[in-house]
XYZ file of C-alpha atoms in Angstrom:
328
model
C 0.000 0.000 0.000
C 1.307 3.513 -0.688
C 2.598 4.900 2.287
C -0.128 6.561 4.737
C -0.821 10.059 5.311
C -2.177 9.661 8.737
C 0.280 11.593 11.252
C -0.034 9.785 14.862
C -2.064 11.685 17.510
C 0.919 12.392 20.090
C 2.650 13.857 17.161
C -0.215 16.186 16.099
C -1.548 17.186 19.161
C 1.370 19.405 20.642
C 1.321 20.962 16.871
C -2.400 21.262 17.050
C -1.915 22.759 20.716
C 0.698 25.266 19.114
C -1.893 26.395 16.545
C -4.233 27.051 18.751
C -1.876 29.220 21.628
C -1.351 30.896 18.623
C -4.944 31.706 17.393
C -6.927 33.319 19.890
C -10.479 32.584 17.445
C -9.944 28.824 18.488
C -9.952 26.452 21.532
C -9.589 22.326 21.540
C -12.430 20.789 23.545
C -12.562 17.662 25.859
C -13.624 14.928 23.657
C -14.761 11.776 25.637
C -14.392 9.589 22.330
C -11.323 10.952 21.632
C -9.250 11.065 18.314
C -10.868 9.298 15.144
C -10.607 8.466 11.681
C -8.663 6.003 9.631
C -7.092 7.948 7.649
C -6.169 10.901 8.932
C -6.180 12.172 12.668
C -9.214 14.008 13.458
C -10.133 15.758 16.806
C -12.747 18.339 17.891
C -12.444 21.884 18.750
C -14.306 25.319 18.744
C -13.640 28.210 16.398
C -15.119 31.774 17.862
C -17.783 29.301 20.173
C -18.855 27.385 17.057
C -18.040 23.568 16.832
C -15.017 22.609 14.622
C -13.354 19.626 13.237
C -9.300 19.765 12.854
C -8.556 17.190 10.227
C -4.967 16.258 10.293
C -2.216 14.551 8.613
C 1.006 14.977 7.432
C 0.319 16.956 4.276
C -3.190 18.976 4.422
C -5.686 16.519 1.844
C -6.061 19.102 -0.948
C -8.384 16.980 -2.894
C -10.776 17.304 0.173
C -10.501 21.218 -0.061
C -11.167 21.401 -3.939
C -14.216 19.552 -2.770
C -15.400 21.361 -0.092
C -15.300 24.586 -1.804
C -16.153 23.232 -5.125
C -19.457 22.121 -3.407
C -19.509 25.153 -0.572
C -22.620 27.027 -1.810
C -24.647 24.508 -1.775
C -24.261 24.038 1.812
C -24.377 20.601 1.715
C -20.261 19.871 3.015
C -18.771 21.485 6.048
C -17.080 25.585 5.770
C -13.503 25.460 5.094
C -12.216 27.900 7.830
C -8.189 27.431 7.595
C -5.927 24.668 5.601
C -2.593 24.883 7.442
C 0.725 23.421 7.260
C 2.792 23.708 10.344
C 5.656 21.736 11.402
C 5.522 18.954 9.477
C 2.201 18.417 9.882
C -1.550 19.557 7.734
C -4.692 20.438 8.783
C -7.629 21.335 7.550
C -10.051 23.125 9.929
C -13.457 22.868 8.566
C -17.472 22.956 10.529
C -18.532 20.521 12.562
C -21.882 18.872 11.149
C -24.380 17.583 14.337
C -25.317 14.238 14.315
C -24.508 10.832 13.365
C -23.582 8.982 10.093
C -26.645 8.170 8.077
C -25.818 4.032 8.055
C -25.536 4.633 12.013
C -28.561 6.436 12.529
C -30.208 3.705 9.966
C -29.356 0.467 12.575
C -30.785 2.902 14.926
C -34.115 4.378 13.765
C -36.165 1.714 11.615
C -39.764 3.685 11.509
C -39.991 4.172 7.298
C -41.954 7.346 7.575
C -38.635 9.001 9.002
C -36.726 6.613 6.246
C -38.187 7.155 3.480
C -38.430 10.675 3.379
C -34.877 10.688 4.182
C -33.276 8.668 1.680
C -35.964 10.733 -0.723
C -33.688 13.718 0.141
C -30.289 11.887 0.399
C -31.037 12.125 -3.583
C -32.200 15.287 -4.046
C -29.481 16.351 -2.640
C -26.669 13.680 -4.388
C -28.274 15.415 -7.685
C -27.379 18.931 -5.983
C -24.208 18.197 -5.679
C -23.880 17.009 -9.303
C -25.263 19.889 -10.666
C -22.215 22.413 -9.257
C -20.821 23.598 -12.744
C -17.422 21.641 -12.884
C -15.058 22.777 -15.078
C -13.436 18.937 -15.809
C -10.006 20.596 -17.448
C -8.790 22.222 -13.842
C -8.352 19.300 -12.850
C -5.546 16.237 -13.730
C -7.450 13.126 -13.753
C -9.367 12.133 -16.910
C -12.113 9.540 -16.517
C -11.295 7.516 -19.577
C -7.955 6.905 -18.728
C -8.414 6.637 -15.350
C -10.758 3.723 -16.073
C -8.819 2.364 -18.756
C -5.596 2.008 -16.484
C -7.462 0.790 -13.359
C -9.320 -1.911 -15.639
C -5.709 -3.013 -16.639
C -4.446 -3.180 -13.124
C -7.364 -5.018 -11.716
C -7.446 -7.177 -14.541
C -3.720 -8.254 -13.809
C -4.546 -8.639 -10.158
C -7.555 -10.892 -11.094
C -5.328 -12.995 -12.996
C -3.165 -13.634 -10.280
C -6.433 -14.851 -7.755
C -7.802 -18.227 -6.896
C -11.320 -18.362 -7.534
C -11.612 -14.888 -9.244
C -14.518 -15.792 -11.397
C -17.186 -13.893 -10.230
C -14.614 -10.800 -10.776
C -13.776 -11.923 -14.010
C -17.786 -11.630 -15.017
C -17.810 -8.548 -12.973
C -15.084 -7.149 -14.919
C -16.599 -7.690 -18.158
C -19.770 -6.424 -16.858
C -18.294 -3.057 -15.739
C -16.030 -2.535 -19.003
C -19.081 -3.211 -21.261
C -21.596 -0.287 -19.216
C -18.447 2.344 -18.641
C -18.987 3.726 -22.485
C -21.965 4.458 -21.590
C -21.165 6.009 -18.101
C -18.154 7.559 -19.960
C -20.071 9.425 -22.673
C -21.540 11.410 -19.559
C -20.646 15.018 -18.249
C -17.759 14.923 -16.180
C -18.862 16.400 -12.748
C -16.992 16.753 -9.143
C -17.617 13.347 -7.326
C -17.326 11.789 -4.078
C -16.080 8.593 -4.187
C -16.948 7.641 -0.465
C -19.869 10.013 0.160
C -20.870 9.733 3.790
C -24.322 11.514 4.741
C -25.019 13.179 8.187
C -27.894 12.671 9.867
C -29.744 15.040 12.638
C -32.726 14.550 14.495
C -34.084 12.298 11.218
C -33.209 15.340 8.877
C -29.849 15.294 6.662
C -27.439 17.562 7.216
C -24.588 17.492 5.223
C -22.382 15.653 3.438
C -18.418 14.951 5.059
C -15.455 12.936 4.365
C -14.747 14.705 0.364
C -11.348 13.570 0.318
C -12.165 10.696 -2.558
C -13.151 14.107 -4.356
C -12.780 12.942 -8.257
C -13.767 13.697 -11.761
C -16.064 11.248 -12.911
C -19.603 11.089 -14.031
C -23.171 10.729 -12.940
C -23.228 6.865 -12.929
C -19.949 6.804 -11.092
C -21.469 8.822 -8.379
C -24.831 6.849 -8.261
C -22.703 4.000 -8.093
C -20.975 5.266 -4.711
C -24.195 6.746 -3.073
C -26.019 2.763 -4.123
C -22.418 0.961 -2.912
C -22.972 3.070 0.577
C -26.715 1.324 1.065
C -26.117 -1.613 0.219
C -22.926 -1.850 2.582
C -24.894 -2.348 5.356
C -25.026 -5.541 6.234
C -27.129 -6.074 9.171
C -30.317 -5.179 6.499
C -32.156 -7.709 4.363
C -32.014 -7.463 0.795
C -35.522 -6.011 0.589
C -34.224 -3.819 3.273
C -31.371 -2.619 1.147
C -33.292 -2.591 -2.047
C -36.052 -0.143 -0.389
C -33.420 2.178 0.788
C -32.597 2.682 -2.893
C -35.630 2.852 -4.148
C -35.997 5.668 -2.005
C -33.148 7.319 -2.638
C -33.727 7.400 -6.533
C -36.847 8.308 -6.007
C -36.277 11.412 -5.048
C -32.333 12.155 -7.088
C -35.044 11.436 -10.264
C -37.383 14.062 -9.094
C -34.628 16.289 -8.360
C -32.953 15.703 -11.814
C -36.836 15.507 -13.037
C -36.499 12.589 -14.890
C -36.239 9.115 -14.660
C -33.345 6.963 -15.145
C -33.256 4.907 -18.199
C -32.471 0.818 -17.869
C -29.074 1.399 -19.632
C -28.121 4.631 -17.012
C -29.581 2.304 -14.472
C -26.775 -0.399 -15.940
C -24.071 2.305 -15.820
C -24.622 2.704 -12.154
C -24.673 -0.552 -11.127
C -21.222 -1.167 -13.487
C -19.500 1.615 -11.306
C -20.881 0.000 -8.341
C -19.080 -3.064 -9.189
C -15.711 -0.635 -10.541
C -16.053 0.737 -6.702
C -15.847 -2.856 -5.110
C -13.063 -4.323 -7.189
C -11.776 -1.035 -7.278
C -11.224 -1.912 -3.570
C -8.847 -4.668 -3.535
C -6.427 -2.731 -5.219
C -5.828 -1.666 -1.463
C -5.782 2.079 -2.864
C -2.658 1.814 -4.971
C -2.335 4.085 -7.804
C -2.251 1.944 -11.391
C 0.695 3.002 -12.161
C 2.708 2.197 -8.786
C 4.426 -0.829 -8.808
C 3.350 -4.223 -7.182
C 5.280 -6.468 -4.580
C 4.250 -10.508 -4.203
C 2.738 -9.218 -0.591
C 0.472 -6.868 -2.213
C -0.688 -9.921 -4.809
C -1.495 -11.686 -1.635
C -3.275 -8.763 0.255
C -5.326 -8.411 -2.379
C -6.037 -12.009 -2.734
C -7.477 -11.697 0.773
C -9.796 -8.356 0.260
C -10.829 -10.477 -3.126
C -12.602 -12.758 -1.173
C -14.639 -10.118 1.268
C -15.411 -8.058 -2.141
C -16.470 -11.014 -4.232
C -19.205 -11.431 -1.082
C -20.358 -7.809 -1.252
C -20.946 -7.962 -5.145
C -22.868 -10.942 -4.755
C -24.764 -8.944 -1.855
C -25.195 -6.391 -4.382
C -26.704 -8.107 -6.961
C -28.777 -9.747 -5.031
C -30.215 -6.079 -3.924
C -30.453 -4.778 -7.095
C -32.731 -7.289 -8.597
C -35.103 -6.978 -6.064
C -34.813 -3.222 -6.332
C -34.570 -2.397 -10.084
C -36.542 -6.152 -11.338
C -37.327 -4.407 -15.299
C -33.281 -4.508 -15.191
C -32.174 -8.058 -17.788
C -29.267 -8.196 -16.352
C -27.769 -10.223 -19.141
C -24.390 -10.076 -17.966
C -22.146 -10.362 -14.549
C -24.803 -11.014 -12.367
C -25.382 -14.316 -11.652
C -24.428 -15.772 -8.736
């Protein structure tokens, strides 16, 4: 795996304490549940009396910024207040949303008529988010390719795994539907979109540091990948939840999805699992045997999820033919 940004908390907190002797506007606050995140070091604070994340690492995520103020007027993501490097160490200090993840507050809170209307404007607001005006050349990454060499990579570590046939199919599933996700707008995604829930109302949207350009069935793909994660759900369970949630992105978008879009998403769905045992390796860094043999490992917890998947999907989009990839 490439080598981690995450900076250890006893290293950033005397930093973090520096920064804030030195800024009078903020104060760290006693945090019972302490430090979090997994992949960078994130603690709690106040900024003028308002609550504050500091979001730290070793190099401030600047993907995660282009996001947040890509998406800033919609008021959807958190305010960027500072990005900061100091000694080594970089920090972005951003709002603090109330509440609790939406697949938390989901194992929590089961009553549909709080659900439903929910998920309803989980998608209004995913389709929000993808209508922010994106201009795709200020930024490096180009879908195509991006696809093309992470289809290669995958492909090779495929190759390379025992019982890899499901990924095979899924593979040749995802390659066939990405010309038609590819011939889409390129828009500002978030790879692993994370909703925040309050009092059965969503907030906000956090954790933009998967911030990409890709396209409308790429994110749809994500937001669908995020439901049906959740395994302590049913299928019908899972399916429901994205009926919901497509209900109301296609009222938002006001229209519905065609079967082949419908087929787009569900490709990038499966791009976002296998995408997955690459263990978050660039395509273009080089492999060791050990990494062969990680990924032989996260093959088998993947392969389980796109079976899960499927099996969600046909109960929730049955006028689909799947024709390809999806048996199981």
């Amino acid at each position: 795996m490439a080598g981690s940004n995450k900076i250890p908390y006893d290293q950033a907190l005397p930093i973090l304490q520096r920064f804030v002797e030195e800024s009078p506007d903020y104060a760290l606050r006693d945090d019972p549940e302490g430090p979090f995140g997994s992949n960078h070091t994130i603690t709690r604070g106040f900024r003028r009396g308002d609550p504050v994340v500091f979001k730290c690492a070793f190099w401030a995520n600047r993907t995660e910024e282009r996001g947040l103020r890509h998406f800033a007027a919609t008021g959807l993501v958190p305010v960027v207040h500072d990005v900061i490097q100091l000694d080594g160490m970089g920090m972005i200090v951003m709002s603090e949303f109330p509440g609790s993840m939406g697949a938390e507050f989901r194992q929590r809170v089961t009553d549909p008529t709080v659900i439903g209307p929910l998920m309803e404007d989980v998608g209004a607001s995913v389709w929000q988010l993808l209508s922010v005006p994106f201009d795709a050349g200020s930024m490096q990454e180009d879908p195509r390719r991006y696809m093309a060499a992470m289809f290669a990579r995958i492909r090779d570590i495929h190759g390379r795994l025992p019982h890899s046939g499901l990924l095979r199919e899924s593979l040749d599933f995802q390659q066939k539907w990405s010309d038609v996700a590819s011939q889409q707008p390129v828009r500002l995604c978030i790879r692993d979109i994370q909703e925040m829930v309050h009092e059965g109302r969503l907030v906000g949207f956090i954790d933009l540091e998967g911030a990409t350009a890709q396209t409308e069935a790429f994110q749809l793909g994500c937001v669908i990948a995020g439901l049906c994660n959740y395994r302590g759900e049913n299928v019908r369970n899972a399916a429901w939840f994205c009926r919901r949630f497509l209900a109301g992105y296609e009222r938002a978008r006001g229209s519905t999805l065609t079967e082949d879009e419908l087929c787009a998403a569900l490709a990038m769905l499966h791009h976002v699992k296998c995408w997955r045992i690459a263990l978050y390796k660039k395509p273009t860094e080089d492999w060791r045997e050990e990494d062969y043999t990680k990924a032989a490992q996260n093959a088998v917890s993947e392969a389980e999820r796109i079976v899960w998947c499927n099996q969600v999907m046909r109960e929730f989009v049955p006028s689909l033919t799947l024709k390809t990839a999806l048996s199981v």
